[in-house]
CSV table of C-alpha atoms in Angstrom, one decimal:
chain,number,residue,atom,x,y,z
A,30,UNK,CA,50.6,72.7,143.0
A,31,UNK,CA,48.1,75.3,142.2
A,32,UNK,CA,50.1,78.0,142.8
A,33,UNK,CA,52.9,76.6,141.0
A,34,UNK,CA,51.3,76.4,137.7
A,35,UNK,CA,51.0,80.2,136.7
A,36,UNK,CA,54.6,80.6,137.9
A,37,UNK,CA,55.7,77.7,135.7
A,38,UNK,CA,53.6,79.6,132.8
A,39,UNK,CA,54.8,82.5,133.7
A,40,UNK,CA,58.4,82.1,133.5
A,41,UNK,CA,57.7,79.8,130.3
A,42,UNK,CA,56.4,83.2,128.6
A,43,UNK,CA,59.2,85.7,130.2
A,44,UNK,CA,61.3,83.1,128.7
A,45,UNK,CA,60.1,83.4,125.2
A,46,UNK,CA,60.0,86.9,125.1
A,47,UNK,CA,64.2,86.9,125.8
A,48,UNK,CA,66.2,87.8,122.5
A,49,UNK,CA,67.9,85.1,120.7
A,50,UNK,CA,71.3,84.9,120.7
A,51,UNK,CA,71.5,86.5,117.3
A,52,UNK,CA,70.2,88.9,118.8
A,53,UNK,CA,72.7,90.1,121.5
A,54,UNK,CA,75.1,92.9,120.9
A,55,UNK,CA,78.8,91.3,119.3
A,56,UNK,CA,81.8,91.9,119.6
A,57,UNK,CA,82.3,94.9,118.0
A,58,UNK,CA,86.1,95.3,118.0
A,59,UNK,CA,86.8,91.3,117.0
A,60,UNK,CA,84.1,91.5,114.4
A,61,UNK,CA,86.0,95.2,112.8
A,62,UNK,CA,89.5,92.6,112.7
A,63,UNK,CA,88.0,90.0,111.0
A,64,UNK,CA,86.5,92.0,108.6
A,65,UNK,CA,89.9,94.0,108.2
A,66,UNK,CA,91.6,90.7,107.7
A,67,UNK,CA,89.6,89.3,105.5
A,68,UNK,CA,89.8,92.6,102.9
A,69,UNK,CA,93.1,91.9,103.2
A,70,UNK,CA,92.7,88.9,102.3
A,71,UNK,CA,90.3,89.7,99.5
A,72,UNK,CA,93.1,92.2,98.0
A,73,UNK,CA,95.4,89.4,97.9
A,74,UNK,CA,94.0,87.5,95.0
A,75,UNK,CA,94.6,90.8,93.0
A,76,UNK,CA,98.2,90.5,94.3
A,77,UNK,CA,98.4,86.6,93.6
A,78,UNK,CA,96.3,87.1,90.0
A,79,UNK,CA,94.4,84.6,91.6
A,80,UNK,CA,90.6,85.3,90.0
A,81,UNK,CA,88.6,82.5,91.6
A,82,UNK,CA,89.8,83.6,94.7
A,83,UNK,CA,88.4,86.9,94.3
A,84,UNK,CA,84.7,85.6,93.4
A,85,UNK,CA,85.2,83.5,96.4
A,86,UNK,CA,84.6,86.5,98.4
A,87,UNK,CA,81.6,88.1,96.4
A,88,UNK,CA,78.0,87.1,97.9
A,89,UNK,CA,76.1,85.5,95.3
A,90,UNK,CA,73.9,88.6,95.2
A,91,UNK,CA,76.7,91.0,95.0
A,92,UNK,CA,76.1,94.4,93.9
A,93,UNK,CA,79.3,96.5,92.2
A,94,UNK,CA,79.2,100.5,90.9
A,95,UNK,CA,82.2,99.3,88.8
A,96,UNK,CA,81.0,100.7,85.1
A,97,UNK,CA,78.6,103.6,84.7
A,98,UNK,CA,75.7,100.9,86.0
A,99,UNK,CA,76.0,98.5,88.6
A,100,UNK,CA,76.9,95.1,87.8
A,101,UNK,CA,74.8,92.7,90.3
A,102,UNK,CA,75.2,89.0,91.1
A,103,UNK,CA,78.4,86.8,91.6
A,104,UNK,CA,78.9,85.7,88.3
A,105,UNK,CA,78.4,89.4,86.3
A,106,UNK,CA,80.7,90.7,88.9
A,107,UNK,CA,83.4,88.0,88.3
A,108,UNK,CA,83.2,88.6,84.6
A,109,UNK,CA,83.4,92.2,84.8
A,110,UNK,CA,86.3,92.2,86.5
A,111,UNK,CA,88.1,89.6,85.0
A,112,UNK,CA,90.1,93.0,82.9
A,113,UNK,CA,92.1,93.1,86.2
A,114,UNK,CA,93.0,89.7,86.4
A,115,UNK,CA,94.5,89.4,83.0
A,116,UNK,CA,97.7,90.8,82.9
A,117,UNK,CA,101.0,89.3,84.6
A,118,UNK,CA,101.4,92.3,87.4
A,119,UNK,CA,98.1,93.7,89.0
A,120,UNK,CA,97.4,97.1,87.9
A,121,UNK,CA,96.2,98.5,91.5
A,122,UNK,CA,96.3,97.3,95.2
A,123,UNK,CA,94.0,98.3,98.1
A,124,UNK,CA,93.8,97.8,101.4
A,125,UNK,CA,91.4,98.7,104.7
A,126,UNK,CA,92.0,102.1,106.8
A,127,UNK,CA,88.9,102.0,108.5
A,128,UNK,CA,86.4,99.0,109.2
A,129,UNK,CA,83.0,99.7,111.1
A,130,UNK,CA,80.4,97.0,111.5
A,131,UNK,CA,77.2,96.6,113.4
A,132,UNK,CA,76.8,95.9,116.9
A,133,UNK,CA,74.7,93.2,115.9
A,134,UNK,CA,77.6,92.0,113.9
A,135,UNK,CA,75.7,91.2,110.8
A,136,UNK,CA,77.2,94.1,109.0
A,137,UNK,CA,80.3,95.8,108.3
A,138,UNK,CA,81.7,98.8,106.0
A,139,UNK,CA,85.1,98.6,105.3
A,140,UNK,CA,87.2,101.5,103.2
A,141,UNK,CA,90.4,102.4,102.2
A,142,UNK,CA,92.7,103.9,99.5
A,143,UNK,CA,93.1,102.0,96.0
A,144,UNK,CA,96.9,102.4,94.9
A,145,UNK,CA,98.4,102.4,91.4
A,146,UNK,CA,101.7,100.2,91.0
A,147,UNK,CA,103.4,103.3,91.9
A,148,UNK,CA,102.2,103.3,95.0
A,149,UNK,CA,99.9,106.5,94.5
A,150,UNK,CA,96.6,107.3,95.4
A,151,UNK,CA,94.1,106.2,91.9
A,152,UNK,CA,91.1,105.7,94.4
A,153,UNK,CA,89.1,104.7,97.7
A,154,UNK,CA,87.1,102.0,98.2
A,155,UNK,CA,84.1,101.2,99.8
A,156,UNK,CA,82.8,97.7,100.8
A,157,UNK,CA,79.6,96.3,102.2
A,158,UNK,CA,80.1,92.9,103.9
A,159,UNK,CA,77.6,90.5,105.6
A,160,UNK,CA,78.5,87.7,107.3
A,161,UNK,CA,76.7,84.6,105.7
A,162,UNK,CA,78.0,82.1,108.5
A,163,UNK,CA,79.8,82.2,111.6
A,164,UNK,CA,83.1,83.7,110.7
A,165,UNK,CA,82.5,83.8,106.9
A,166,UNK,CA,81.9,87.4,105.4
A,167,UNK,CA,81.2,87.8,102.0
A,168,UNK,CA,80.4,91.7,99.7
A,169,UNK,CA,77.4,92.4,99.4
A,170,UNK,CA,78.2,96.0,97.9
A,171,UNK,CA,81.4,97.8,96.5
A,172,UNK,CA,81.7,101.1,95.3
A,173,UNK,CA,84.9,103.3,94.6
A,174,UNK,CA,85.7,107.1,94.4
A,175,UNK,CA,88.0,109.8,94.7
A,176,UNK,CA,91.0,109.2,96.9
A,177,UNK,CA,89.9,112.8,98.6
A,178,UNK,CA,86.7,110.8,100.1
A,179,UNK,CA,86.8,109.3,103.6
């Protein structure tokens, strides 16, 4: 039994030092969909007109370049861009061309063009989203800019 024991405490301690799960690498390519589709989904509410749905998607410390300074926290962000949400037709529409996210899957950029009713080119987009539960991924930072930008 006395040779036993410094195994035991052995593998006890190799065992602690193991990474969590959080830890291990994700799923890159399923994490880069469900980001992509939930942008999309995000874009919808400006499509729908549907307001609280858009602040549904904002973290609560959500940082936005929208103005000439950065409008920070759910609620400032909501109220800033309430403008859009006013009128009866939405005055732009966006969606993801290119999603990247950490190997951690923590993280993920996603960007694409911002389109006029027209259908032309106004803007790109740029979106920082953290996933704040298992499948739930929130922005944690916008920012737009010319459509030359990629």
């Amino acid at each position: 039994m006395r040779t036993a024991l410094p195994c035991l405490v052995f593998a006890t301690a190799l065992g602690a030092c193991a990474a969590p799960p959080a830890q291990r690498p994700a799923d890159r390519a399923a994490i880069e969909k469900q980001v992509a589709e939930t942008e999309r989904a995000f874009a919808k509410t400006m499509a729908d007109r549907d307001l609280a749905a858009f602040s549904s998607f904002l973290s609560d410390e959500a940082v936005f370049f929208s103005g000439p300074e950065p409008v920070r926290g759910k609620a400032a962000v909501t109220a800033w861009w309430k403008r859009f949400y006013d009128q009866p037709t939405a005055p732009f529409s966006w969606a993801p061309d290119r999603v990247e996210a950490l190997d951690s899957g923590t993280l993920a950029l996603s960007t694409g063009p911002v389109l006029d009713p027209a259908g032309q080119c106004v803007g790109r987009f740029t979106s920082i989203w953290r996933q704040e539960a298992p499948g739930v991924w929130r922005i944690v930072f916008d920012k737009g800019g010319p459509c030359s930008e990629q």
